[in-house]
Coordinates of N, CA and C in Angstrom, one line a residue:
M1 N -44.2 -54.9 -34.9 CA -45.4 -54.3 -35.4 C -45.0 -52.8 -35.5
K2 N -45.3 -52.2 -36.7 CA -45.0 -50.8 -36.9 C -46.3 -49.9 -36.6
K3 N -47.4 -50.4 -37.0 CA -48.6 -49.5 -36.9 C -49.9 -50.3 -36.9
I4 N -50.9 -49.8 -36.2 CA -52.2 -50.5 -36.1 C -53.2 -49.4 -36.7
D5 N -53.9 -49.8 -37.7 CA -54.9 -48.9 -38.3 C -56.3 -49.6 -37.9
T6 N -56.9 -49.2 -36.8 CA -58.1 -49.8 -36.3 C -59.3 -49.5 -37.2
E7 N -59.3 -48.3 -37.8 CA -60.4 -47.9 -38.7 C -60.5 -48.9 -39.9
N8 N -59.4 -49.3 -40.4 CA -59.4 -50.2 -41.6 C -59.0 -51.6 -41.3
N9 N -58.8 -51.9 -40.0 CA -58.5 -53.3 -39.6 C -57.2 -53.8 -40.2
I10 N -56.2 -52.9 -40.1 CA -54.9 -53.3 -40.8 C -53.8 -53.2 -39.7
V11 N -52.9 -54.2 -39.7 CA -51.7 -54.2 -38.8 C -50.5 -54.2 -39.7
E12 N -49.7 -53.2 -39.6 CA -48.5 -53.1 -40.4 C -47.3 -53.6 -39.6
I13 N -46.6 -54.6 -40.2 CA -45.4 -55.2 -39.6 C -44.1 -54.8 -40.3
G14 N -43.0 -55.0 -39.6 CA -41.7 -54.6 -40.2 C -40.6 -55.3 -39.4
D15 N -39.4 -55.0 -39.8 CA -38.2 -55.5 -39.2 C -37.9 -54.7 -37.9
K16 N -37.0 -55.2 -37.1 CA -36.6 -54.6 -35.9 C -36.1 -53.1 -36.1
E17 N -35.3 -52.9 -37.1 CA -34.8 -51.6 -37.4 C -35.9 -50.6 -37.9
D18 N -37.0 -51.2 -38.4 CA -38.1 -50.3 -38.8 C -38.9 -49.7 -37.7
I19 N -38.7 -50.2 -36.4 CA -39.4 -49.6 -35.3 C -38.5 -48.7 -34.4
L20 N -37.3 -48.4 -34.9 CA -36.4 -47.5 -34.2 C -36.8 -46.1 -34.5
E21 N -36.9 -45.2 -33.5 CA -37.3 -43.8 -33.7 C -36.5 -43.0 -32.8
R22 N -36.3 -41.7 -33.2 CA -35.6 -40.7 -32.3 C -36.6 -39.7 -31.8
R23 N -37.6 -39.4 -32.5 CA -38.6 -38.3 -32.1 C -39.8 -38.9 -31.4
M24 N -40.2 -38.2 -30.4 CA -41.4 -38.7 -29.6 C -42.2 -37.4 -29.3
V25 N -43.5 -37.5 -29.6 CA -44.5 -36.5 -29.2 C -45.5 -37.0 -28.2
A26 N -45.7 -36.3 -27.1 CA -46.6 -36.7 -26.1 C -47.6 -35.6 -25.8
K27 N -48.9 -36.0 -25.6 CA -49.9 -35.0 -25.3 C -50.6 -35.3 -24.0
E28 N -51.6 -34.6 -23.6 CA -52.2 -34.8 -22.3 C -51.2 -34.7 -21.2
V29 N -50.3 -33.7 -21.3 CA -49.1 -33.6 -20.5 C -49.4 -33.1 -19.1
N30 N -48.8 -33.7 -18.1 CA -48.8 -33.2 -16.7 C -47.3 -32.8 -16.4
Y31 N -47.1 -31.5 -16.0 CA -45.8 -31.1 -15.6 C -45.8 -31.2 -14.0
V32 N -44.7 -31.8 -13.5 CA -44.7 -32.2 -12.1 C -43.8 -31.2 -11.3
S33 N -42.5 -31.1 -11.6 CA -41.7 -30.3 -10.7 C -41.4 -28.9 -11.2
R34 N -41.9 -28.6 -12.4 CA -41.7 -27.3 -13.0 C -42.7 -27.1 -14.1
G35 N -42.8 -25.9 -14.7 CA -43.7 -25.7 -15.8 C -43.2 -26.2 -17.1
N36 N -43.6 -25.6 -18.2 CA -43.2 -26.1 -19.5 C -41.7 -26.3 -19.6
L37 N -41.2 -27.2 -20.4 CA -39.8 -27.4 -20.7 C -39.4 -26.4 -21.8
N38 N -38.2 -26.1 -21.9 CA -37.7 -25.2 -22.9 C -36.9 -25.9 -24.0
P39 N -37.1 -25.5 -25.2 CA -36.4 -26.1 -26.3 C -34.9 -26.1 -26.0
G40 N -34.2 -27.2 -26.3 CA -32.8 -27.3 -26.0 C -32.5 -27.9 -24.6
D41 N -33.5 -28.0 -23.7 CA -33.3 -28.7 -22.4 C -32.9 -30.1 -22.6
I42 N -32.0 -30.6 -21.8 CA -31.6 -32.0 -21.8 C -32.4 -32.7 -20.8
V43 N -33.1 -33.7 -21.2 CA -34.0 -34.5 -20.3 C -33.6 -36.0 -20.5
Y44 N -34.3 -36.9 -19.7 CA -34.1 -38.3 -19.8 C -35.5 -38.9 -19.8
G45 N -35.7 -39.7 -20.9 CA -37.1 -40.2 -21.1 C -37.2 -41.7 -21.0
K46 N -38.4 -42.1 -20.5 CA -38.8 -43.5 -20.5 C -40.1 -43.6 -21.3
I47 N -40.2 -44.7 -22.1 CA -41.4 -44.8 -22.9 C -42.3 -46.0 -22.5
R48 N -41.9 -46.6 -21.4 CA -42.7 -47.6 -20.8 C -42.1 -47.9 -19.4
Y49 N -42.8 -48.6 -18.5 CA -42.3 -48.7 -17.1 C -40.9 -49.3 -17.0
A50 N -40.7 -50.4 -17.7 CA -39.4 -51.2 -17.6 C -38.3 -50.6 -18.5
D51 N -38.6 -49.6 -19.2 CA -37.6 -49.0 -20.2 C -36.5 -48.3 -19.4
R52 N -35.3 -48.3 -20.0 CA -34.2 -47.6 -19.4 C -34.3 -46.1 -19.8
M53 N -33.9 -45.2 -18.9 CA -33.9 -43.8 -19.3 C -32.9 -43.5 -20.3
T54 N -33.3 -42.7 -21.3 CA -32.4 -42.3 -22.4 C -32.4 -40.8 -22.6
E55 N -31.2 -40.3 -22.8 CA -31.0 -38.8 -22.9 C -31.8 -38.4 -24.2
A56 N -32.4 -37.2 -24.0 CA -33.2 -36.6 -25.1 C -33.0 -35.1 -25.0
V57 N -33.4 -34.4 -26.1 CA -33.4 -32.9 -26.2 C -34.8 -32.5 -26.5
V58 N -35.3 -31.5 -25.7 CA -36.6 -31.0 -25.9 C -36.6 -30.1 -27.2
V59 N -37.5 -30.5 -28.1 CA -37.7 -29.7 -29.3 C -38.7 -28.6 -29.1
E60 N -39.9 -29.0 -28.5 CA -40.9 -28.0 -28.2 C -41.7 -28.5 -27.1
S61 N -42.4 -27.5 -26.4 CA -43.2 -27.8 -25.2 C -44.2 -26.7 -25.0
D62 N -45.4 -27.1 -24.7 CA -46.4 -26.1 -24.2 C -47.3 -26.7 -23.1
D63 N -48.4 -26.1 -22.8 CA -49.2 -26.6 -21.7 C -49.8 -28.0 -22.0
T64 N -49.9 -28.4 -23.2 CA -50.6 -29.7 -23.5 C -49.8 -30.7 -24.2
A65 N -48.6 -30.4 -24.6 CA -47.7 -31.4 -25.4 C -46.3 -31.1 -25.2
F66 N -45.5 -32.1 -25.5 CA -44.0 -31.9 -25.6 C -43.5 -32.8 -26.7
T67 N -42.4 -32.4 -27.4 CA -41.7 -33.1 -28.4 C -40.3 -33.2 -28.0
V68 N -39.7 -34.4 -28.0 CA -38.3 -34.6 -27.7 C -37.6 -35.4 -28.8
D69 N -36.4 -35.3 -29.0 CA -35.5 -36.1 -29.9 C -34.6 -36.9 -29.0
F70 N -34.6 -38.2 -29.0 CA -33.7 -39.0 -28.2 C -32.3 -39.0 -28.9
V71 N -31.3 -39.0 -28.1 CA -29.9 -39.0 -28.6 C -29.6 -40.4 -29.3
E72 N -30.1 -41.5 -28.7 CA -30.1 -42.8 -29.3 C -31.5 -43.2 -29.7
P73 N -31.6 -43.9 -30.9 CA -33.0 -44.3 -31.3 C -33.5 -45.3 -30.2
K74 N -34.9 -45.1 -30.0 CA -35.6 -46.0 -29.1 C -36.4 -47.0 -29.9
S75 N -36.6 -48.1 -29.4 CA -37.4 -49.2 -30.0 C -38.9 -49.1 -29.6
A76 N -39.8 -49.0 -30.6 CA -41.2 -49.1 -30.4 C -41.8 -48.0 -29.6
I77 N -41.5 -46.8 -30.0 CA -42.2 -45.6 -29.4 C -43.7 -45.7 -29.8
T78 N -44.5 -46.1 -28.9 CA -45.9 -46.6 -29.3 C -47.0 -45.6 -28.9
P79 N -47.8 -45.1 -29.8 CA -48.9 -44.3 -29.4 C -49.8 -45.0 -28.4
G80 N -50.2 -44.2 -27.4 CA -51.1 -44.7 -26.4 C -50.3 -45.1 -25.1
Q81 N -49.0 -45.3 -25.2 CA -48.2 -45.6 -24.1 C -47.9 -44.3 -23.3
S82 N -47.6 -44.5 -22.0 CA -47.1 -43.3 -21.2 C -45.7 -43.0 -21.5
A83 N -45.4 -41.7 -21.4 CA -44.0 -41.3 -21.5 C -43.7 -40.4 -20.3
V84 N -42.5 -40.6 -19.7 CA -42.2 -39.8 -18.6 C -40.8 -39.2 -18.8
L85 N -40.6 -37.9 -18.5 CA -39.3 -37.2 -18.6 C -38.8 -36.9 -17.2
Y86 N -37.5 -37.1 -17.1 CA -36.8 -36.9 -15.8 C -35.7 -35.9 -16.0
D87 N -35.2 -35.3 -14.9 CA -34.0 -34.5 -15.0 C -32.8 -35.4 -14.7
K88 N -31.6 -34.8 -14.7 CA -30.4 -35.6 -14.6 C -30.3 -36.3 -13.2
N89 N -31.0 -35.8 -12.2 CA -31.0 -36.4 -10.9 C -32.1 -37.4 -10.7
G90 N -32.9 -37.7 -11.7 CA -33.9 -38.7 -11.6 C -35.3 -38.2 -11.1
Y91 N -35.4 -36.8 -11.0 CA -36.7 -36.2 -10.6 C -37.6 -36.1 -11.8
V92 N -38.9 -36.5 -11.6 CA -39.9 -36.4 -12.7 C -40.2 -35.0 -13.1
L93 N -40.0 -34.7 -14.4 CA -40.3 -33.4 -14.9 C -41.7 -33.3 -15.5
A94 N -42.1 -34.3 -16.3 CA -43.4 -34.3 -17.0 C -43.7 -35.7 -17.4
G95 N -45.0 -35.9 -17.6 CA -45.5 -37.2 -18.2 C -46.6 -36.9 -19.2
G96 N -46.8 -37.8 -20.1 CA -47.9 -37.6 -21.1 C -48.1 -38.9 -21.8
I97 N -49.1 -38.9 -22.7 CA -49.4 -40.0 -23.6 C -48.8 -39.8 -24.9
I98 N -48.1 -40.8 -25.4 CA -47.4 -40.8 -26.7 C -48.4 -40.8 -27.8
T99 N -48.2 -39.8 -28.7 CA -49.0 -39.8 -29.9 C -48.2 -40.1 -31.2
L100 N -46.9 -39.9 -31.1 CA -46.0 -40.2 -32.3 C -44.6 -40.6 -31.8

């Protein structure tokens, strides 16, 4: 499934490669072990509980949102799911709700 449009009652489906994405935006962010992330920071992200951590680069970050680009495409980066970013030692940096 690629997209759900609840307003118009439409579910958009596609092939497996259609749901691979590199960019993720999360809002309603909570920073845990430090303040905002800096553009260019290397982080490791998970887009659901059982997901494996994947290296990513911070594109932008402020008090309410962050944007990262994953080094390898991730499958089904889904709006409404939780996203968590870690440092290289596995410490939680930030978490938020995926919007894109």
